[in-house]
mmCIF file of C-alpha atoms in Angstrom:
data_model
loop_
_atom_site.group_PDB
_atom_site.id
_atom_site.type_symbol
_atom_site.label_atom_id
_atom_site.label_comp_id
_atom_site.label_asym_id
_atom_site.label_seq_id
_atom_site.Cartn_x
_atom_site.Cartn_y
_atom_site.Cartn_z
ATOM 1 C CA MET A 18 0.000 0.000 0.000
ATOM 2 C CA LYS A 19 1.012 3.608 -0.609
ATOM 3 C CA VAL A 20 -0.420 6.481 1.415
ATOM 4 C CA PRO A 21 0.451 9.994 0.207
ATOM 5 C CA PHE A 22 0.925 12.844 2.646
ATOM 6 C CA ILE A 23 -1.976 14.564 0.921
ATOM 7 C CA ASP A 24 -4.158 13.553 -2.014
ATOM 8 C CA ILE A 25 -5.748 16.645 -3.554
ATOM 9 C CA ALA A 26 -7.355 14.647 -6.372
ATOM 10 C CA ARG A 27 -9.618 12.537 -4.172
ATOM 11 C CA TYR A 28 -12.795 14.134 -5.471
ATOM 12 C CA GLU A 29 -16.419 13.193 -5.039
ATOM 13 C CA THR A 30 -18.062 11.031 -7.697
ATOM 14 C CA GLY A 31 -18.810 13.182 -10.725
ATOM 15 C CA PHE A 32 -16.788 16.175 -9.494
ATOM 16 C CA GLN A 33 -14.206 16.107 -12.266
ATOM 17 C CA GLN A 34 -16.844 15.853 -14.999
ATOM 18 C CA ARG A 35 -18.780 18.759 -13.520
ATOM 19 C CA TRP A 36 -15.563 20.773 -13.469
ATOM 20 C CA LEU A 37 -14.764 19.915 -17.094
ATOM 21 C CA ASP A 38 -18.290 20.908 -18.105
ATOM 22 C CA LYS A 39 -17.912 24.210 -16.246
ATOM 23 C CA VAL A 40 -14.571 24.967 -17.929
ATOM 24 C CA ALA A 41 -16.075 24.206 -21.330
ATOM 25 C CA SER A 42 -19.084 26.475 -20.822
ATOM 26 C CA MET A 43 -17.019 29.333 -19.381
ATOM 27 C CA SER A 44 -14.434 29.038 -22.143
ATOM 28 C CA ALA A 45 -17.136 29.133 -24.801
ATOM 29 C CA ALA A 46 -18.457 32.350 -23.257
ATOM 30 C CA ALA A 47 -14.936 33.757 -22.604
ATOM 31 C CA GLN A 48 -15.754 34.229 -18.902
ATOM 32 C CA PHE A 49 -12.257 34.624 -17.513
ATOM 33 C CA ILE A 50 -12.025 37.804 -15.412
ATOM 34 C CA GLY A 51 -14.575 38.828 -12.778
ATOM 35 C CA GLY A 52 -18.230 38.115 -13.364
ATOM 36 C CA SER A 53 -20.830 35.977 -11.688
ATOM 37 C CA GLU A 54 -18.548 33.184 -10.461
ATOM 38 C CA VAL A 55 -16.371 35.639 -8.518
ATOM 39 C CA ASN A 56 -19.396 37.491 -7.141
ATOM 40 C CA THR A 57 -21.078 34.250 -6.127
ATOM 41 C CA LEU A 58 -17.964 32.953 -4.401
ATOM 42 C CA GLU A 59 -17.498 36.139 -2.390
ATOM 43 C CA ASP A 60 -21.134 36.006 -1.284
ATOM 44 C CA ARG A 61 -20.789 32.358 -0.254
ATOM 45 C CA LEU A 62 -17.605 33.069 1.676
ATOM 46 C CA LYS A 63 -19.267 35.902 3.581
ATOM 47 C CA SER A 64 -22.115 33.618 4.567
ATOM 48 C CA ALA A 65 -19.941 30.629 5.457
ATOM 49 C CA LEU A 66 -17.470 32.615 7.556
ATOM 50 C CA ASP A 67 -19.872 35.135 9.078
ATOM 51 C CA VAL A 68 -18.041 38.217 7.776
ATOM 52 C CA ARG A 69 -19.506 41.273 6.070
ATOM 53 C CA HIS A 70 -16.960 41.590 3.269
ATOM 54 C CA ALA A 71 -14.934 39.070 1.266
ATOM 55 C CA VAL A 72 -12.470 40.218 -1.397
ATOM 56 C CA GLY A 73 -11.070 37.573 -3.715
ATOM 57 C CA CYS A 74 -7.500 37.922 -4.960
ATOM 58 C CA ALA A 75 -4.814 36.057 -6.860
ATOM 59 C CA ASN A 76 -3.202 34.105 -3.997
ATOM 60 C CA GLY A 77 -2.756 33.900 -0.248
ATOM 61 C CA THR A 78 0.467 35.919 -0.218
ATOM 62 C CA ASP A 79 -1.215 38.777 -2.048
ATOM 63 C CA ALA A 80 -4.086 38.553 0.434
ATOM 64 C CA LEU A 81 -1.629 39.249 3.260
ATOM 65 C CA GLN A 82 -0.090 42.169 1.391
ATOM 66 C CA LEU A 83 -3.464 43.607 0.489
ATOM 67 C CA GLY A 84 -4.594 43.280 4.097
ATOM 68 C CA LEU A 85 -1.483 44.978 5.451
ATOM 69 C CA ARG A 86 -1.666 47.832 2.963
ATOM 70 C CA ALA A 87 -5.378 48.269 3.605
ATOM 71 C CA LEU A 88 -4.470 48.705 7.274
ATOM 72 C CA GLY A 89 -2.042 51.461 6.286
ATOM 73 C CA VAL A 90 1.205 49.551 6.800
ATOM 74 C CA GLY A 91 4.001 51.091 4.763
ATOM 75 C CA ALA A 92 7.667 52.009 4.719
ATOM 76 C CA GLY A 93 9.334 51.713 8.107
ATOM 77 C CA ASP A 94 6.308 50.509 10.056
ATOM 78 C CA VAL A 95 7.074 47.826 12.638
ATOM 79 C CA VAL A 96 4.945 44.688 12.300
ATOM 80 C CA LEU A 97 4.950 41.750 14.717
ATOM 81 C CA VAL A 98 5.124 38.332 13.044
ATOM 82 C CA PRO A 99 4.927 34.833 14.568
ATOM 83 C CA ASN A 100 8.228 33.004 14.469
ATOM 84 C CA ALA A 101 6.545 29.790 13.334
ATOM 85 C CA THR A 102 4.578 30.231 10.132
ATOM 86 C CA PHE A 103 4.947 29.931 6.363
ATOM 87 C CA TRP A 104 7.472 32.317 4.843
ATOM 88 C CA ALA A 105 4.729 34.298 3.067
ATOM 89 C CA THR A 106 3.639 35.773 6.411
ATOM 90 C CA PHE A 107 7.100 37.239 6.945
ATOM 91 C CA GLU A 108 7.777 38.300 3.362
ATOM 92 C CA ALA A 109 4.409 40.047 3.027
ATOM 93 C CA VAL A 110 5.503 42.479 5.753
ATOM 94 C CA VAL A 111 8.764 43.169 3.935
ATOM 95 C CA ASN A 112 7.038 43.492 0.555
ATOM 96 C CA VAL A 113 4.798 46.318 1.791
ATOM 97 C CA GLY A 114 7.780 48.148 3.310
ATOM 98 C CA GLY A 115 7.238 47.057 6.902
ATOM 99 C CA VAL A 116 9.899 46.097 9.426
ATOM 100 C CA PRO A 117 9.300 42.594 10.862
ATOM 101 C CA VAL A 118 9.768 41.745 14.516
ATOM 102 C CA THR A 119 9.336 38.048 15.304
ATOM 103 C CA VAL A 120 7.479 36.732 18.350
ATOM 104 C CA ASP A 121 7.880 33.214 19.729
ATOM 105 C CA ILE A 122 5.086 30.647 19.787
ATOM 106 C CA ASP A 123 3.348 28.429 22.315
ATOM 107 C CA LEU A 124 4.132 24.731 21.868
ATOM 108 C CA MET A 125 0.738 23.778 23.266
ATOM 109 C CA ASP A 126 -1.091 24.892 20.112
ATOM 110 C CA GLY A 127 1.475 26.419 17.727
ATOM 111 C CA GLY A 128 -0.048 29.868 18.206
ATOM 112 C CA ILE A 129 1.664 33.060 19.299
ATOM 113 C CA ASP A 130 3.179 33.272 22.791
ATOM 114 C CA HIS A 131 0.808 35.730 24.474
ATOM 115 C CA GLN A 132 3.323 36.980 27.054
ATOM 116 C CA ALA A 133 6.036 37.585 24.435
ATOM 117 C CA PHE A 134 3.464 39.244 22.164
ATOM 118 C CA GLU A 135 2.385 41.636 24.918
ATOM 119 C CA GLU A 136 6.017 42.457 25.682
ATOM 120 C CA ALA A 137 6.674 43.212 22.012
ATOM 121 C CA VAL A 138 3.564 45.373 21.716
ATOM 122 C CA LYS A 139 4.596 47.526 24.677
ATOM 123 C CA ALA A 140 8.274 47.753 23.717
ATOM 124 C CA GLU A 141 8.022 48.201 19.950
ATOM 125 C CA ARG A 142 4.714 50.096 19.639
ATOM 126 C CA PRO A 143 4.104 48.408 16.270
ATOM 127 C CA LYS A 144 1.805 49.707 13.584
ATOM 128 C CA ALA A 145 0.417 46.216 13.058
ATOM 129 C CA ALA A 146 0.736 42.591 14.045
ATOM 130 C CA VAL A 147 0.099 39.330 12.226
ATOM 131 C CA VAL A 148 -0.974 36.134 13.946
ATOM 132 C CA ALA A 149 -1.137 32.843 12.046
ATOM 133 C CA HIS A 150 -3.801 30.244 12.833
ATOM 134 C CA LEU A 151 -1.799 27.089 12.221
ATOM 135 C CA TYR A 152 -2.713 23.418 11.927
ATOM 136 C CA GLY A 153 -6.455 23.721 11.407
ATOM 137 C CA TRP A 154 -7.355 25.634 14.559
ATOM 138 C CA GLY A 155 -6.385 28.951 16.167
ATOM 139 C CA THR A 156 -4.479 30.267 19.124
ATOM 140 C CA SER A 157 -6.038 29.759 22.539
ATOM 141 C CA HIS A 158 -5.480 33.477 23.226
ATOM 142 C CA ILE A 159 -7.326 34.902 20.219
ATOM 143 C CA ARG A 160 -9.822 37.002 22.172
ATOM 144 C CA ALA A 161 -7.091 38.349 24.461
ATOM 145 C CA LEU A 162 -4.858 39.155 21.491
ATOM 146 C CA ARG A 163 -7.628 41.057 19.744
ATOM 147 C CA ALA A 164 -8.377 43.020 22.934
ATOM 148 C CA LEU A 165 -4.707 43.801 23.542
ATOM 149 C CA CYS A 166 -4.244 45.121 20.013
ATOM 150 C CA LEU A 167 -7.372 47.248 20.313
ATOM 151 C CA GLN A 168 -6.142 48.666 23.626
ATOM 152 C CA HIS A 169 -2.749 49.619 22.193
ATOM 153 C CA ASP A 170 -3.982 50.766 18.760
ATOM 154 C CA VAL A 171 -2.205 47.929 16.932
ATOM 155 C CA GLN A 172 -3.784 46.828 13.656
ATOM 156 C CA LEU A 173 -4.195 43.041 13.868
ATOM 157 C CA LEU A 174 -4.215 40.895 10.744
ATOM 158 C CA GLU A 175 -5.085 37.216 11.142
ATOM 159 C CA ASP A 176 -3.466 34.827 8.676
ATOM 160 C CA GLY A 177 -6.121 32.140 8.266
ATOM 161 C CA ALA A 178 -4.554 30.147 5.441
ATOM 162 C CA GLN A 179 -4.967 26.887 7.388
ATOM 163 C CA CYS A 180 -8.222 27.479 9.262
ATOM 164 C CA PHE A 181 -11.082 27.581 6.766
ATOM 165 C CA GLY A 182 -14.144 26.081 8.468
ATOM 166 C CA VAL A 183 -12.723 26.331 11.999
ATOM 167 C CA THR A 184 -15.074 27.432 14.763
ATOM 168 C CA TYR A 185 -14.265 28.932 18.148
ATOM 169 C CA GLN A 186 -16.842 28.886 20.931
ATOM 170 C CA GLY A 187 -19.491 27.964 18.392
ATOM 171 C CA GLU A 188 -18.717 30.728 15.887
ATOM 172 C CA SER A 189 -16.526 31.108 12.820
ATOM 173 C CA LEU A 190 -12.947 31.917 13.809
ATOM 174 C CA PHE A 191 -13.005 34.724 11.241
ATOM 175 C CA LYS A 192 -15.920 36.412 12.990
ATOM 176 C CA GLY A 193 -14.772 39.467 14.905
ATOM 177 C CA ALA A 194 -11.376 39.740 13.205
ATOM 178 C CA ARG A 195 -10.282 43.266 12.300
ATOM 179 C CA ILE A 196 -9.041 41.861 9.007
ATOM 180 C CA ALA A 197 -8.142 38.294 8.060
ATOM 181 C CA THR A 198 -6.892 36.432 5.026
ATOM 182 C CA THR A 199 -6.871 32.978 3.551
ATOM 183 C CA SER A 200 -5.133 31.005 0.848
ATOM 184 C CA PHE A 201 -6.911 28.717 -1.592
ATOM 185 C CA TYR A 202 -3.709 26.940 -2.593
ATOM 186 C CA PRO A 203 -4.774 23.481 -3.866
ATOM 187 C CA ALA A 204 -3.553 21.651 -0.740
ATOM 188 C CA LYS A 205 -5.720 23.724 1.609
ATOM 189 C CA VAL A 206 -8.992 22.473 3.082
ATOM 190 C CA LEU A 207 -10.779 24.605 0.486
ATOM 191 C CA GLY A 208 -8.356 24.572 -2.415
ATOM 192 C CA ALA A 209 -8.520 26.017 -5.917
ATOM 193 C CA ALA A 210 -7.267 24.561 -9.184
ATOM 194 C CA GLY A 211 -4.238 26.837 -8.835
ATOM 195 C CA ASP A 212 -3.437 29.915 -6.810
ATOM 196 C CA ALA A 213 -6.163 32.047 -5.225
ATOM 197 C CA GLY A 214 -6.807 33.879 -1.966
ATOM 198 C CA ALA A 215 -9.162 36.224 -0.146
ATOM 199 C CA VAL A 216 -9.327 39.044 2.393
ATOM 200 C CA PHE A 217 -12.110 39.164 5.013
ATOM 201 C CA THR A 218 -13.288 42.051 7.171
ATOM 202 C CA ASP A 219 -16.392 43.630 8.662
ATOM 203 C CA ASP A 220 -15.029 47.097 7.842
ATOM 204 C CA ALA A 221 -16.366 48.435 4.529
ATOM 205 C CA ALA A 222 -13.523 50.926 4.142
ATOM 206 C CA LEU A 223 -10.863 48.246 4.627
ATOM 207 C CA ALA A 224 -12.613 45.989 2.129
ATOM 208 C CA GLU A 225 -12.804 48.785 -0.433
ATOM 209 C CA ARG A 226 -9.096 49.592 -0.024
ATOM 210 C CA ALA A 227 -8.121 45.941 -0.399
ATOM 211 C CA ARG A 228 -10.288 45.552 -3.505
ATOM 212 C CA ARG A 229 -8.959 48.748 -5.068
ATOM 213 C CA LEU A 230 -5.304 47.873 -4.373
ATOM 214 C CA GLY A 231 -5.777 44.430 -5.906
ATOM 215 C CA ASN A 232 -7.061 46.007 -9.119
ATOM 216 C CA HIS A 233 -4.275 48.511 -9.879
ATOM 217 C CA GLY A 234 -5.599 51.094 -7.422
ATOM 218 C CA ARG A 235 -8.527 51.803 -9.741
ATOM 219 C CA THR A 236 -11.269 54.278 -8.929
ATOM 220 C CA ALA A 237 -12.580 53.984 -12.507
ATOM 221 C CA HIS A 238 -11.504 51.902 -15.492
ATOM 222 C CA TYR A 239 -8.811 54.436 -16.380
ATOM 223 C CA GLY A 240 -8.804 56.311 -13.074
ATOM 224 C CA TYR A 241 -6.340 55.452 -10.316
ATOM 225 C CA GLY A 242 -6.580 56.541 -6.713
ATOM 226 C CA ASP A 243 -3.545 54.595 -5.552
ATOM 227 C CA VAL A 244 -0.698 52.448 -6.804
ATOM 228 C CA GLY A 245 -1.775 48.840 -6.439
ATOM 229 C CA TRP A 246 -1.052 45.775 -8.543
ATOM 230 C CA ASN A 247 -2.913 43.100 -10.446
ATOM 231 C CA SER A 248 -4.208 40.564 -7.928
ATOM 232 C CA ARG A 249 -7.636 39.776 -9.313
ATOM 233 C CA LEU A 250 -9.173 36.382 -8.611
ATOM 234 C CA ASP A 251 -9.791 34.865 -12.035
ATOM 235 C CA ALA A 252 -13.203 33.469 -12.839
ATOM 236 C CA LEU A 253 -12.061 29.896 -13.469
ATOM 237 C CA GLN A 254 -10.509 29.648 -9.992
ATOM 238 C CA ALA A 255 -13.697 31.089 -8.516
ATOM 239 C CA ALA A 256 -15.742 28.518 -10.425
ATOM 240 C CA PHE A 257 -13.619 25.648 -9.098
ATOM 241 C CA LEU A 258 -13.991 26.997 -5.567
ATOM 242 C CA ASN A 259 -17.752 27.377 -5.987
ATOM 243 C CA LEU A 260 -17.966 23.766 -7.089
ATOM 244 C CA SER A 261 -15.823 22.686 -4.133
ATOM 245 C CA MET A 262 -17.970 24.709 -1.727
ATOM 246 C CA ASN A 263 -20.848 22.365 -2.578
ATOM 247 C CA TYR A 264 -18.902 19.573 -0.845
ATOM 248 C CA ILE A 265 -16.879 21.448 1.760
ATOM 249 C CA ASP A 266 -18.913 20.307 4.772
ATOM 250 C CA ALA A 267 -18.467 16.639 3.857
ATOM 251 C CA ARG A 268 -14.755 17.142 3.209
ATOM 252 C CA ILE A 269 -14.200 18.833 6.562
ATOM 253 C CA GLN A 270 -16.193 16.173 8.410
ATOM 254 C CA SER A 271 -14.060 13.496 6.752
ATOM 255 C CA ARG A 272 -10.869 15.295 7.761
ATOM 256 C CA ARG A 273 -12.094 15.699 11.325
ATOM 257 C CA ARG A 274 -12.833 11.979 11.593
ATOM 258 C CA SER A 275 -9.303 11.104 10.480
ATOM 259 C CA ALA A 276 -7.769 13.673 12.829
ATOM 260 C CA GLU A 277 -9.780 12.246 15.716
ATOM 261 C CA GLU A 278 -8.772 8.683 14.800
ATOM 262 C CA TYR A 279 -5.116 9.691 15.038
ATOM 263 C CA ARG A 280 -5.826 11.404 18.340
ATOM 264 C CA ARG A 281 -7.594 8.328 19.673
ATOM 265 C CA ARG A 282 -5.146 5.669 18.550
ATOM 266 C CA LEU A 283 -1.677 7.211 18.364
ATOM 267 C CA PRO A 284 -1.085 7.602 22.128
ATOM 268 C CA ALA A 285 -1.080 3.813 22.439
ATOM 269 C CA THR A 286 1.890 3.773 20.039
ATOM 270 C CA GLY A 287 3.866 6.244 22.146
ATOM 271 C CA LEU A 288 3.221 9.170 19.801
ATOM 272 C CA THR A 289 0.756 11.850 20.930
ATOM 273 C CA PRO A 290 -0.804 14.325 18.498
ATOM 274 C CA MET A 291 -1.188 17.998 19.352
ATOM 275 C CA ASN A 292 -4.745 18.918 20.351
ATOM 276 C CA PRO A 293 -6.793 21.969 19.364
ATOM 277 C CA PRO A 294 -7.170 24.407 22.276
ATOM 278 C CA ALA A 295 -10.371 24.378 24.312
ATOM 279 C CA GLY A 296 -13.311 25.946 22.542
ATOM 280 C CA TYR A 297 -12.122 25.076 19.030
ATOM 281 C CA VAL A 298 -13.608 22.683 16.505
ATOM 282 C CA GLU A 299 -10.800 22.017 14.037
ATOM 283 C CA ASN A 300 -11.088 21.563 10.280
ATOM 284 C CA GLY A 301 -8.759 18.547 10.113
ATOM 285 C CA TYR A 302 -6.152 20.423 8.079
ATOM 286 C CA CYS A 303 -3.243 18.349 9.336
ATOM 287 C CA ASN A 304 -1.987 15.970 11.987
ATOM 288 C CA VAL A 305 0.721 17.401 14.269
ATOM 289 C CA CYS A 306 3.041 15.326 16.438
ATOM 290 C CA LEU A 307 6.141 16.552 18.277
ATOM 291 C CA VAL A 308 8.902 13.946 18.526
ATOM 292 C CA SER A 309 11.614 15.318 20.799
ATOM 293 C CA ASP A 310 13.850 12.233 20.581
ATOM 294 C CA THR A 311 15.900 12.831 17.421
ATOM 295 C CA SER A 312 16.807 9.187 16.884
ATOM 296 C CA LYS A 313 13.181 8.137 17.317
ATOM 297 C CA LYS A 314 12.068 10.764 14.808
ATOM 298 C CA GLN A 315 14.688 9.656 12.276
ATOM 299 C CA ARG A 316 13.727 6.002 12.753
ATOM 300 C CA LEU A 317 10.062 6.802 12.294
ATOM 301 C CA GLU A 318 10.626 8.898 9.167
ATOM 302 C CA ALA A 319 12.835 6.174 7.675
ATOM 303 C CA LEU A 320 10.161 3.551 8.245
ATOM 304 C CA LEU A 321 7.445 5.767 6.793
ATOM 305 C CA LYS A 322 9.542 6.224 3.661
ATOM 306 C CA ALA A 323 10.236 2.501 3.448
ATOM 307 C CA ARG A 324 6.522 1.750 3.605
ATOM 308 C CA SER A 325 5.618 4.422 1.029
ATOM 309 C CA ILE A 326 3.861 6.642 3.542
ATOM 310 C CA GLY A 327 4.093 10.375 2.998
ATOM 311 C CA PHE A 328 4.757 12.774 5.854
ATOM 312 C CA GLY A 329 5.523 16.438 6.364
ATOM 313 C CA ASN A 330 7.364 18.831 8.652
ATOM 314 C CA ILE A 331 5.215 21.957 8.983
ATOM 315 C CA TYR A 332 7.399 23.971 9.336
ATOM 316 C CA PRO A 333 11.087 22.926 9.375
ATOM 317 C CA GLY A 334 12.574 26.369 10.079
ATOM 318 C CA ALA A 335 11.725 29.389 12.242
ATOM 319 C CA MET A 336 11.390 32.787 10.556
ATOM 320 C CA SER A 337 14.097 34.487 12.609
ATOM 321 C CA VAL A 338 16.803 32.020 11.537
ATOM 322 C CA GLN A 339 16.036 31.995 7.812
ATOM 323 C CA GLU A 340 18.888 33.266 5.656
ATOM 324 C CA GLY A 341 16.503 35.620 3.871
ATOM 325 C CA ALA A 342 15.332 37.218 7.119
ATOM 326 C CA ALA A 343 18.672 38.514 8.341
ATOM 327 C CA LYS A 344 18.726 41.892 6.590
ATOM 328 C CA TYR A 345 15.083 42.697 7.399
ATOM 329 C CA LEU A 346 14.496 41.421 10.927
ATOM 330 C CA LYS A 347 14.617 44.116 13.624
ATOM 331 C CA LYS A 348 14.304 41.984 16.760
ATOM 332 C CA HIS A 349 12.893 38.791 18.263
ATOM 333 C CA TYR A 350 10.763 38.502 21.416
ATOM 334 C CA GLY A 351 10.295 35.390 23.515
ATOM 335 C CA GLY A 352 12.207 32.150 23.622
ATOM 336 C CA THR A 353 13.134 29.397 21.177
ATOM 337 C CA ASN A 354 9.925 27.375 20.985
ATOM 338 C CA ALA A 355 9.663 27.991 17.237
ATOM 339 C CA GLU A 356 13.111 26.455 16.732
ATOM 340 C CA ARG A 357 12.121 23.499 18.945
ATOM 341 C CA LEU A 358 8.969 23.048 16.912
ATOM 342 C CA SER A 359 10.886 23.055 13.635
ATOM 343 C CA LYS A 360 13.228 20.320 14.895
ATOM 344 C CA THR A 361 10.565 18.064 16.406
ATOM 345 C CA VAL A 362 7.431 18.459 14.313
ATOM 346 C CA LEU A 363 6.129 15.534 12.271
ATOM 347 C CA ASN A 364 2.894 15.534 10.274
ATOM 348 C CA LEU A 365 1.263 12.255 9.273
ATOM 349 C CA PRO A 366 -1.026 11.907 6.218
ATOM 350 C CA LEU A 367 -4.362 13.650 6.485
ATOM 351 C CA PHE A 368 -6.722 14.620 3.679
ATOM 352 C CA ALA A 369 -10.378 14.411 2.772
ATOM 353 C CA TYR A 370 -11.823 10.918 2.364
ATOM 354 C CA MET A 371 -8.901 8.965 3.793
ATOM 355 C CA LYS A 372 -9.832 5.301 3.905
ATOM 356 C CA PRO A 373 -9.872 3.334 7.189
ATOM 357 C CA GLU A 374 -7.308 0.930 5.801
ATOM 358 C CA GLU A 375 -4.969 3.826 4.987
ATOM 359 C CA LEU A 376 -5.208 5.112 8.549
ATOM 360 C CA ASP A 377 -4.602 1.588 9.876
ATOM 361 C CA TYR A 378 -1.542 1.232 7.659
ATOM 362 C CA VAL A 379 -0.051 4.530 8.855
ATOM 363 C CA ILE A 380 -0.766 3.883 12.536
ATOM 364 C CA THR A 381 0.678 0.365 12.332
ATOM 365 C CA ALA A 382 3.870 1.791 10.827
ATOM 366 C CA VAL A 383 4.108 4.310 13.669
ATOM 367 C CA GLN A 384 3.607 1.539 16.198
ATOM 368 C CA ASP A 385 6.359 -0.559 14.609
ATOM 369 C CA ALA A 386 8.815 2.340 14.571
ATOM 370 C CA VAL A 387 8.054 3.968 17.896
ATOM 371 C CA MET A 388 7.228 1.009 20.119
ATOM 372 C CA ASN A 389 9.262 -1.777 18.588
ATOM 373 C CA GLY A 390 12.138 0.161 17.058
ATOM 374 C CA ALA A 391 11.599 -1.698 13.797
ATOM 375 C CA ALA A 392 13.568 -0.700 10.706
ATOM 376 C CA GLU A 393 13.339 -1.755 7.099
#
């Protein structure tokens, strides 16, 4: 048996044919930029995530940059960034002219270290801060972080690239965010047929700025109120996402079942998955295990490879130690949890519609490697 780390082509029966039919009809009508598919998707996203405004764009990195610029972040502005996240979170700050300051994370949930964040807010007086909701849930301190930023006049952007469909205390995690973003990269819970992203906010002015900046700063077809860039969400990506939205609840439920199966069965093997914080219902984006014993981790990864089981390390390097960060990073607050995470994290396969026999195969391999020290 082979079990990939993620299988993004495990569609519902008839999905691919419906997609091919949609491409054919849209191509015949030359429906490529804007139009009803984009409008429909934005309306569906607003409803699903309980936000007032959704602005589609070309990709998740652009969504971050649009969000930061909409908040007024520009040259020389200090922006707090989590030290454990995807590189796009860090580079978006640099790309809009901001000065990144990294903040350590909490190993309990992968979210920002609240104490270090508060210290950085008071010491740096940043223009803005970015928090990343990793692993298919959010930080346990989200309400406190939002309140702290409001108290100190810090513009908070929430990077939600991994948390589509997540709820906190019975409500969408995106609800109540000053401004938030997501990525529709194909491997996400709601993935496109290529690159796509979106910005979410309840603030009409922020939404208008983000939309204008993503369309060359236009105020009219040949009128420009700002210097933006071309980050429009193309109609074909919107159409694919609309089709996927028809099945998103079933996909998330499937992911959650697999995540829970890992959580239920892995401790008996000696490997314990990370849990979502209290109050969260995850979306099953990925499995997260921390293996502090280096030799055990190497043995496990070797056995997974030998048995054709995919795995990941999300993420294998902290922002503050990346070669590309050195000339931009102003300072780091907190400890070295992000570095510890990068050295110990292991992600087992998890995707929509995993089969019971695939889960059994993966868990048996973990048991052989961790409990018995088997090698092949």
